[in-house]
């Protein structure tokens, strides 16, 4: 896989590598908005260029335009989802973006859309879909879309969409193709130079190029170069598709379910078989895709596609070079820009350009020096006048740098000025073709040779190769100067000499690298060129072979010949000529009589070789802004040699000479004990020299560093391990490049992580100094180990003083793990710390100034992950260090401290909160309130709400009686934040801050103002659920306050906060809340609704001081709108609670009455959810200015026909069931849970008509009376009734009421009979016929003839007259036909007397409190919470308002005939009305 992998990876490792690499790439793209904008602009320019190339007469279909529009809309929607913080909006935009992008992703890649190749559009869509799935935390799909992009369009994927990702995932496998291209291109260039047969492959071609040679290039040679580039591009694209398919197979393969074998690693074959195995190093003229101008569109690609015989896509041919422009280096830029690399300019074009340019320019390809991938020596070409021309760069010179924009106008301008090269031929540097040991170990097919060599090279060669090659990757930002002793060292480290910035400095500082032996580091005396193409000093290579090596030191290719070839006289003559021109340098770098006195390990020999590229996934990742932007805690020591040094230069050389045997042992010995002893000896000598900078520089060599790293994985001695870590930490601390090298080698970091997990605390220091990326840290599960370090009180070895304490390093690493990653990973990491009981140890670390900010940040993350730990932290933490950090820190530190303090004062115990606030107010060397006020005026906008909230709470510790500048400034800030329409995030933060002031917090520290308000409104499900979930986790009340004290303190605090907010500038906050309620953001509107409801509720709990009218004007319409339009039940109830407060205000009744009708209909639908709504309905219905008839309405439901069972004599509604009795003795049970009732049971146990039904107060039993002289007791079950008892009462039962003790019934005679469920019924006679009964407690009320009501005492069996009506002689006797008792009120209905057919009595006073004024006789009656329903003989049902006893409406029940209403019943909520008729039908109405 990646270049730093030294072993074959199984399928799981490949999937993990793909997920990590692609995930890191996408995360970087998601964080870099400018990069996404630039990429969109670049793609848009290509589309625009193609559109400009279309024929004007060509027609673009509407469907094509729709496809392009879908792509554009999808990308825009994705960008909106990335930028928004609202989860509902994010999900909605992501869903929309997915639909739009899928349209383009599924296009046929062989077709075009509006002239644009579909493969380009599809690949672009797949790239954006990978972003989309990453936002939805689906890394699997994200990786698949990335691989699909590379498969559909490998060309533009590697030059436009994701070049850095291609170089990580695919380039390491293209080594054979690159090697073939290197050889073929070298051969073509050699054909251009006359007499090239005498030249060595290592010769520098720059000196052989001149203008006449360029213009003498034949067209067939140019064509060959073009064909080579074309075939090379085809091969890269084909193999990219090959590996993309392989990666997809690995991703989709499941070893547990699949019967197929695991995917096989594909083999990349070059276009033709090379003469010998080619180098795997990457010459710097190799290009992996030309820099195609955006203005070029797709025509070159499509033209190349049409001409290609192969099925794969071709790269852009060199005919596009006329549209390209070479980039010039700007010394002010931080890095090197990429330039165009087009080697095939037509000869005719060259001559044409020459006519317009008096100065013909020749640009020579920059070549790589021995310093690594990123560092290149750029040699400016010479023009005819001998002046240097601007340097040009390869498109791959700087893989991380974007291509400069290119325009044809710019090219023409540069051509006129003579600054642009007309034609370029790359100088071939043989050393740049040398195979990297690192890449050889990873990708070479001949691994047997490599393994055989490892045995000879010793235990450290494999790791050393990649580490050393990376060690030389220095940035060309300045000139590095080494001490004199380094130049005299015989370690072969001359390759570490400074990197020149120009040809002049290069020529004065070192000889051409091809003149220097890579083994000895000296100028060749007797150069010999081996069969591998590499040139060495004869004596040096002889010594190499004497040591038993049979491979080339650089390429690692086996050597077939045992004897050395003849001297390379061509190279020797060139060296001689150079020595005559540069005698000083020749003397300095002259070769000694003998080669190296002693060879170090093969790894050290290769330290001077051409470095390899390492394709580690970590090389492409962002190091993490949270770590890079963190203020460095430790000042870096300046390494320099001083005249006042502790030891002299001579002593230093003596120490170094003394170290050399131990260094050699460390790097080459196979004896572990010897190496361990060498480490301890080196450390002792290091300390004796008092860490002299010169010795420090000596130990920083790659081979030595590799030796120490090897000890970390080989040794089991803790002292040796700690000593190695100590030396490495010192080296990394002084030279960041060493750390960059170690972090790039994954196995090294894995070793350090393993040591840390095994309990070696000092490993945390080295890991911290390496500054790893979050992805590296998070993949090793280091949190338990880091937490354990913090819990450890003292280090075991006090004599080793690291640059920082392991505990400090552990805290810093924990901070990086907790602030990096997504929200889910942060929560998991914080929970790991909490579960390991790390919070108390972290609190103890606040005493140290260094690392204090990290501790506060970690504690804050723990609070966010588990609010329950807030109480623990608040009870243990000392706030003085936090306040000191706030006073002395920068804006970032102040913001963290403010967030931390705000969390600590949001506790469910008000008394404890006040104590914490008092400590904050009084602790510290400075006035906290004054410091907060000053910082509030200059703080960033996102921090202001939290600061204002904290400042306001500190001010409210005392009664807000006087004006306070702190309070005024804090509230002004919060209101101002609410009004910032252009900054919705600031508005949301302000609303969150205001809600936190209410003090309603759960036991685990979660705000619950909304749940508390819903509980006040009677909708307590959410509140009870919240409390029930946290009940098991609730902390005990450590301070011992009683509940009464807590409630008193909470109520007092709440009133203080509401008072100051409502009265600030005469209710200015209500106007600001109105503006927020109008916002389109769902999250903001919900928060604002909760805040406004709480303020209104509290406002009416406070004495009226004239603010109520001010609050009602802006918010009344808003609450009505929420009630009518919101689809959320909780929002409706919140709005209702606020409106209830307005209704309770007499001054607001007229304003509320205007909305009464629309409110009433909505509230009736909500009445089941909150008992408070019933009160509101009554209030609205009883408003003096309201006509109740306008509010009430009903809808009739189809009849239930039971005419076969005769007349319906009685109806009951019970728990969603209707029970009806019929004249044929049948009892039916109906399901009335839905609007259309249905029959579920029919029983017939009575032999005659069932005249009456009655349900006990507990609703568990049903009593039925019949003409068959029996009373039956029924058990009520879910879907049926079951007869339990049958009582023969010896008389017909006409009316019945009962309970568990007695049954009272009337028969055909006078009086009433009382049956105690045993024996004979007792008759109480009062000489009147009883027509209706009602019982409450021990009192029985009987509606009798003569329009009177008798009261019977069931305990004494005595009767008295409750009410006696007047007798009308002309009309006969009047009768009370129906009695109902509801909430202590007796309702009686009967014959109409003097225009009144019913009376309403108070049972307590027996006084008449109302009358039902109607001219119809009332034969049956029903009463619910809101209305009275009365049925007349003629089939009309009249509806009366219960509160005011006025008629509301009339319902025509029986249509035509002689049918009459025999019974009425209503559900408990008053939503349904049912009427039984003499025709055997049940009619129903929905009361809306």
Short mmCIF file of N, CA, C and O in Angstrom, two decimals, residues 1304-1385:
data_model
loop_
_atom_site.label_atom_id
_atom_site.label_comp_id
_atom_site.label_asym_id
_atom_site.label_seq_id
_atom_site.Cartn_x
_atom_site.Cartn_y
_atom_site.Cartn_z
N UNK A 1304 -80.19 0.95 44.14
CA UNK A 1304 -81.45 1.68 44.29
C UNK A 1304 -82.18 1.66 42.95
O UNK A 1304 -81.57 1.99 41.92
N UNK A 1305 -83.48 1.26 42.98
CA UNK A 1305 -84.20 1.20 41.73
C UNK A 1305 -85.65 1.61 41.97
O UNK A 1305 -86.17 1.57 43.09
N UNK A 1306 -86.27 2.01 40.88
CA UNK A 1306 -87.69 2.36 40.93
C UNK A 1306 -88.47 1.37 40.11
O UNK A 1306 -87.97 0.82 39.13
N UNK A 1307 -89.71 1.17 40.51
CA UNK A 1307 -90.58 0.24 39.79
C UNK A 1307 -91.87 0.96 39.43
O UNK A 1307 -91.93 2.20 39.45
N UNK A 1308 -92.88 0.19 39.16
CA UNK A 1308 -94.12 0.81 38.70
C UNK A 1308 -94.88 1.49 39.84
O UNK A 1308 -95.72 2.35 39.59
N UNK A 1309 -94.62 1.16 41.06
CA UNK A 1309 -95.31 1.77 42.19
C UNK A 1309 -94.65 3.07 42.61
O UNK A 1309 -93.74 3.60 41.97
N UNK A 1310 -95.12 3.60 43.73
CA UNK A 1310 -94.57 4.84 44.26
C UNK A 1310 -93.33 4.54 45.07
O UNK A 1310 -93.10 3.41 45.52
N UNK A 1311 -92.56 5.60 45.34
CA UNK A 1311 -91.37 5.47 46.15
C UNK A 1311 -90.22 4.80 45.41
O UNK A 1311 -90.25 4.59 44.19
N UNK A 1312 -89.21 4.44 46.19
CA UNK A 1312 -87.98 3.85 45.65
C UNK A 1312 -87.60 2.67 46.52
O UNK A 1312 -87.90 2.63 47.73
N UNK A 1313 -86.95 1.69 45.92
CA UNK A 1313 -86.53 0.50 46.65
C UNK A 1313 -85.00 0.45 46.72
O UNK A 1313 -84.31 0.76 45.75
N UNK A 1314 -84.55 0.00 47.92
CA UNK A 1314 -83.10 -0.06 48.18
C UNK A 1314 -82.76 -1.51 48.47
O UNK A 1314 -83.32 -2.13 49.38
N UNK A 1315 -81.83 -2.03 47.70
CA UNK A 1315 -81.43 -3.44 47.80
C UNK A 1315 -79.96 -3.49 48.16
O UNK A 1315 -79.10 -2.94 47.47
N UNK A 1316 -79.67 -4.16 49.30
CA UNK A 1316 -78.27 -4.22 49.79
C UNK A 1316 -77.53 -5.45 49.31
O UNK A 1316 -76.59 -5.91 49.93
N UNK A 1317 -77.92 -5.97 48.16
CA UNK A 1317 -77.31 -7.11 47.49
C UNK A 1317 -77.52 -8.44 48.23
O UNK A 1317 -76.92 -9.45 47.85
N UNK A 1318 -78.40 -8.41 49.22
CA UNK A 1318 -78.77 -9.66 49.89
C UNK A 1318 -80.12 -9.45 50.59
O UNK A 1318 -80.43 -8.34 51.03
N UNK A 1319 -80.87 -10.42 50.67
CA UNK A 1319 -82.16 -10.30 51.32
C UNK A 1319 -83.21 -9.71 50.41
O UNK A 1319 -83.16 -9.82 49.19
N UNK A 1320 -84.17 -9.00 51.01
CA UNK A 1320 -85.31 -8.45 50.30
C UNK A 1320 -85.15 -6.95 50.20
O UNK A 1320 -84.74 -6.30 51.17
N UNK A 1321 -85.43 -6.32 49.01
CA UNK A 1321 -85.30 -4.87 48.89
C UNK A 1321 -86.20 -4.15 49.88
O UNK A 1321 -87.33 -4.57 50.15
N UNK A 1322 -85.67 -3.04 50.39
CA UNK A 1322 -86.45 -2.23 51.34
C UNK A 1322 -87.11 -1.11 50.58
O UNK A 1322 -86.47 -0.40 49.80
N UNK A 1323 -88.37 -0.88 50.85
CA UNK A 1323 -89.16 0.11 50.12
C UNK A 1323 -89.28 1.39 50.94
O UNK A 1323 -89.66 1.36 52.11
N UNK A 1324 -88.89 2.50 50.31
CA UNK A 1324 -89.06 3.81 50.93
C UNK A 1324 -90.12 4.54 50.13
O UNK A 1324 -89.92 4.88 48.96
N UNK A 1325 -91.25 4.78 50.78
CA UNK A 1325 -92.42 5.30 50.07
C UNK A 1325 -92.65 6.76 50.44
O UNK A 1325 -92.66 7.11 51.62
N UNK A 1326 -92.70 7.58 49.42
CA UNK A 1326 -93.06 8.99 49.65
C UNK A 1326 -94.20 9.41 48.73
O UNK A 1326 -94.31 10.55 48.33
N UNK A 1327 -95.05 8.44 48.38
CA UNK A 1327 -96.32 8.66 47.68
C UNK A 1327 -96.15 9.40 46.36
O UNK A 1327 -96.99 10.17 45.93
N UNK A 1328 -94.98 9.22 45.69
CA UNK A 1328 -94.77 9.80 44.36
C UNK A 1328 -94.10 8.76 43.48
O UNK A 1328 -93.28 7.96 43.94
N UNK A 1329 -94.49 8.81 42.24
CA UNK A 1329 -93.85 7.91 41.28
C UNK A 1329 -92.47 8.48 40.88
O UNK A 1329 -92.35 9.67 40.57
N UNK A 1330 -91.45 7.62 40.91
CA UNK A 1330 -90.08 8.03 40.60
C UNK A 1330 -89.79 7.76 39.13
O UNK A 1330 -89.98 6.64 38.64
N UNK A 1331 -89.32 8.80 38.42
CA UNK A 1331 -89.00 8.67 36.99
C UNK A 1331 -87.48 8.72 36.71
O UNK A 1331 -87.05 8.33 35.64
N UNK A 1332 -86.71 9.19 37.65
CA UNK A 1332 -85.25 9.27 37.44
C UNK A 1332 -84.54 9.22 38.79
O UNK A 1332 -85.11 9.60 39.81
N UNK A 1333 -83.30 8.71 38.78
CA UNK A 1333 -82.49 8.57 39.98
C UNK A 1333 -81.08 9.13 39.75
O UNK A 1333 -80.55 9.06 38.64
N UNK A 1334 -80.47 9.66 40.83
CA UNK A 1334 -79.06 10.09 40.82
C UNK A 1334 -78.52 9.93 42.23
O UNK A 1334 -79.20 10.29 43.20
N UNK A 1335 -77.34 9.36 42.34
CA UNK A 1335 -76.78 9.08 43.66
C UNK A 1335 -75.38 9.66 43.76
O UNK A 1335 -74.58 9.57 42.82
N UNK A 1336 -75.04 10.22 44.91
CA UNK A 1336 -73.69 10.69 45.22
C UNK A 1336 -73.44 10.45 46.69
O UNK A 1336 -74.21 10.90 47.56
N UNK A 1337 -72.41 9.71 46.98
CA UNK A 1337 -72.13 9.37 48.37
C UNK A 1337 -73.26 8.58 48.99
O UNK A 1337 -73.72 7.56 48.45
N UNK A 1338 -73.78 9.02 50.14
CA UNK A 1338 -74.88 8.35 50.85
C UNK A 1338 -76.22 9.01 50.58
O UNK A 1338 -77.20 8.75 51.29
N UNK A 1339 -76.27 9.86 49.57
CA UNK A 1339 -77.51 10.55 49.24
C UNK A 1339 -78.02 10.07 47.90
O UNK A 1339 -77.26 9.91 46.93
N UNK A 1340 -79.36 9.86 47.88
CA UNK A 1340 -80.03 9.46 46.66
C UNK A 1340 -81.08 10.51 46.32
O UNK A 1340 -81.86 10.92 47.19
N UNK A 1341 -81.04 10.96 45.06
CA UNK A 1341 -81.99 11.98 44.62
C UNK A 1341 -82.94 11.33 43.60
O UNK A 1341 -82.49 10.67 42.65
N UNK A 1342 -84.25 11.58 43.83
CA UNK A 1342 -85.27 10.95 43.01
C UNK A 1342 -86.11 12.02 42.31
O UNK A 1342 -86.65 12.93 42.97
N UNK A 1343 -86.13 11.97 40.97
CA UNK A 1343 -86.99 12.85 40.21
C UNK A 1343 -88.38 12.24 40.11
O UNK A 1343 -88.54 11.14 39.58
N UNK A 1344 -89.37 12.98 40.60
CA UNK A 1344 -90.69 12.39 40.78
C UNK A 1344 -91.75 13.16 39.99
O UNK A 1344 -91.51 14.24 39.44
N UNK A 1345 -92.93 12.58 40.00
CA UNK A 1345 -94.08 13.29 39.46
C UNK A 1345 -94.41 14.46 40.36
O UNK A 1345 -94.01 14.50 41.53
N UNK A 1346 -95.12 15.38 39.82
CA UNK A 1346 -95.40 16.60 40.58
C UNK A 1346 -94.25 17.58 40.53
O UNK A 1346 -94.18 18.53 41.31
N UNK A 1347 -93.31 17.31 39.61
CA UNK A 1347 -92.15 18.19 39.40
C UNK A 1347 -91.40 18.44 40.71
O UNK A 1347 -91.09 19.57 41.09
N UNK A 1348 -91.18 17.34 41.43
CA UNK A 1348 -90.47 17.45 42.71
C UNK A 1348 -89.28 16.51 42.72
O UNK A 1348 -89.21 15.55 41.96
N UNK A 1349 -88.35 16.80 43.64
CA UNK A 1349 -87.14 16.00 43.81
C UNK A 1349 -87.07 15.60 45.28
O UNK A 1349 -87.12 16.46 46.17
N UNK A 1350 -86.96 14.27 45.51
CA UNK A 1350 -86.85 13.76 46.86
C UNK A 1350 -85.40 13.39 47.15
O UNK A 1350 -84.69 12.83 46.30
N UNK A 1351 -84.95 13.66 48.38
CA UNK A 1351 -83.60 13.32 48.82
C UNK A 1351 -83.71 12.19 49.84
O UNK A 1351 -84.40 12.33 50.85
N UNK A 1352 -83.06 11.08 49.60
CA UNK A 1352 -83.11 9.91 50.47
C UNK A 1352 -81.76 9.71 51.12
O UNK A 1352 -80.72 9.70 50.44
N UNK A 1353 -81.77 9.56 52.44
CA UNK A 1353 -80.55 9.27 53.20
C UNK A 1353 -80.41 7.75 53.25
O UNK A 1353 -81.21 7.05 53.89
N UNK A 1354 -79.39 7.23 52.55
CA UNK A 1354 -79.22 5.78 52.45
C UNK A 1354 -78.74 5.16 53.75
O UNK A 1354 -78.79 3.93 53.91
N UNK A 1355 -78.28 5.98 54.66
CA UNK A 1355 -77.84 5.43 55.95
C UNK A 1355 -79.02 5.28 56.92
O UNK A 1355 -79.13 4.31 57.67
N UNK A 1356 -79.91 6.25 56.86
CA UNK A 1356 -81.06 6.25 57.77
C UNK A 1356 -82.34 5.75 57.11
O UNK A 1356 -83.35 5.56 57.78
N UNK A 1357 -82.30 5.60 55.82
CA UNK A 1357 -83.47 5.18 55.05
C UNK A 1357 -84.66 6.12 55.27
O UNK A 1357 -85.81 5.71 55.46
N UNK A 1358 -84.36 7.41 55.25
CA UNK A 1358 -85.39 8.44 55.39
C UNK A 1358 -85.36 9.31 54.16
O UNK A 1358 -84.34 9.41 53.48
N UNK A 1359 -86.47 9.97 53.86
CA UNK A 1359 -86.57 10.83 52.69
C UNK A 1359 -87.06 12.21 53.10
O UNK A 1359 -87.85 12.36 54.03
N UNK A 1360 -86.57 13.22 52.37
CA UNK A 1360 -87.01 14.59 52.57
C UNK A 1360 -87.22 15.21 51.20
O UNK A 1360 -86.69 14.72 50.18
N UNK A 1361 -87.93 16.31 51.17
CA UNK A 1361 -88.19 17.01 49.91
C UNK A 1361 -87.01 17.92 49.62
O UNK A 1361 -86.65 18.78 50.41
N UNK A 1362 -86.34 17.66 48.47
CA UNK A 1362 -85.23 18.51 48.03
C UNK A 1362 -85.77 19.72 47.25
O UNK A 1362 -85.30 20.85 47.43
N UNK A 1363 -86.73 19.48 46.40
CA UNK A 1363 -87.34 20.56 45.60
C UNK A 1363 -88.77 20.18 45.28
O UNK A 1363 -89.05 19.03 44.92
N UNK A 1364 -89.66 21.17 45.38
CA UNK A 1364 -91.07 20.92 45.09
C UNK A 1364 -91.54 21.96 44.08
O UNK A 1364 -91.47 23.17 44.34
N UNK A 1365 -91.96 21.50 42.91
CA UNK A 1365 -92.39 22.40 41.86
C UNK A 1365 -93.87 22.72 41.95
O UNK A 1365 -94.64 22.08 42.68
N UNK A 1366 -94.33 23.72 41.20
CA UNK A 1366 -95.74 24.11 41.17
C UNK A 1366 -96.54 23.16 40.29
O UNK A 1366 -96.03 22.63 39.31
N UNK A 1367 -97.82 22.93 40.62
CA UNK A 1367 -98.69 22.05 39.87
C UNK A 1367 -99.58 22.88 38.95
O UNK A 1367 -100.24 23.82 39.38
N UNK A 1368 -99.55 22.61 37.71
CA UNK A 1368 -100.38 23.31 36.72
C UNK A 1368 -101.62 22.45 36.45
O UNK A 1368 -101.52 21.38 35.84
N UNK A 1369 -102.78 22.94 36.93
CA UNK A 1369 -103.99 22.14 36.84
C UNK A 1369 -104.41 21.90 35.40
O UNK A 1369 -104.91 20.83 35.04
N UNK A 1370 -104.26 22.93 34.56
CA UNK A 1370 -104.76 22.80 33.20
C UNK A 1370 -103.90 21.85 32.38
O UNK A 1370 -104.37 21.20 31.45
N UNK A 1371 -102.66 21.78 32.66
CA UNK A 1371 -101.75 20.96 31.85
C UNK A 1371 -101.50 19.59 32.45
O UNK A 1371 -100.76 18.79 31.90
N UNK A 1372 -102.07 19.28 33.53
CA UNK A 1372 -101.84 17.98 34.15
C UNK A 1372 -100.62 18.01 35.04
O UNK A 1372 -100.11 19.07 35.42
N UNK A 1373 -100.11 16.83 35.35
CA UNK A 1373 -98.96 16.73 36.26
C UNK A 1373 -97.66 16.93 35.50
O UNK A 1373 -97.49 16.40 34.42
N UNK A 1374 -96.74 17.66 36.18
CA UNK A 1374 -95.41 17.81 35.63
C UNK A 1374 -94.47 16.79 36.30
O UNK A 1374 -94.66 16.44 37.47
N UNK A 1375 -93.43 16.38 35.52
CA UNK A 1375 -92.54 15.31 36.01
C UNK A 1375 -91.08 15.68 35.76
O UNK A 1375 -90.74 16.30 34.74
N UNK A 1376 -90.23 15.23 36.69
CA UNK A 1376 -88.77 15.32 36.48
C UNK A 1376 -88.35 14.02 35.78
O UNK A 1376 -88.32 12.94 36.40
N UNK A 1377 -88.03 14.10 34.51
CA UNK A 1377 -87.69 12.89 33.73
C UNK A 1377 -86.22 12.49 33.84
O UNK A 1377 -85.89 11.32 33.59
N UNK A 1378 -85.33 13.44 34.15
CA UNK A 1378 -83.90 13.10 34.12
C UNK A 1378 -83.17 13.89 35.21
O UNK A 1378 -83.45 15.08 35.42
N UNK A 1379 -82.24 13.22 35.86
CA UNK A 1379 -81.37 13.84 36.86
C UNK A 1379 -79.92 13.50 36.55
O UNK A 1379 -79.60 12.35 36.18
N UNK A 1380 -79.02 14.47 36.71
CA UNK A 1380 -77.58 14.25 36.53
C UNK A 1380 -76.84 15.04 37.60
O UNK A 1380 -77.19 16.18 37.91
N UNK A 1381 -75.80 14.43 38.16
CA UNK A 1381 -74.95 15.12 39.14
C UNK A 1381 -73.57 15.25 38.53
O UNK A 1381 -72.98 14.25 38.07
N UNK A 1382 -72.99 16.47 38.55
CA UNK A 1382 -71.66 16.71 37.98
C UNK A 1382 -70.97 17.81 38.78
O UNK A 1382 -71.44 18.93 38.86
N UNK A 1383 -69.84 17.45 39.40
CA UNK A 1383 -69.01 18.40 40.15
C UNK A 1383 -69.82 19.16 41.22
O UNK A 1383 -69.74 20.38 41.35
N UNK A 1384 -70.65 18.40 42.00
CA UNK A 1384 -71.39 19.02 43.10
C UNK A 1384 -72.60 19.80 42.70
O UNK A 1384 -73.14 20.57 43.51
N UNK A 1385 -73.02 19.65 41.46
CA UNK A 1385 -74.18 20.37 40.95
C UNK A 1385 -75.19 19.35 40.44
O UNK A 1385 -74.83 18.38 39.76
#
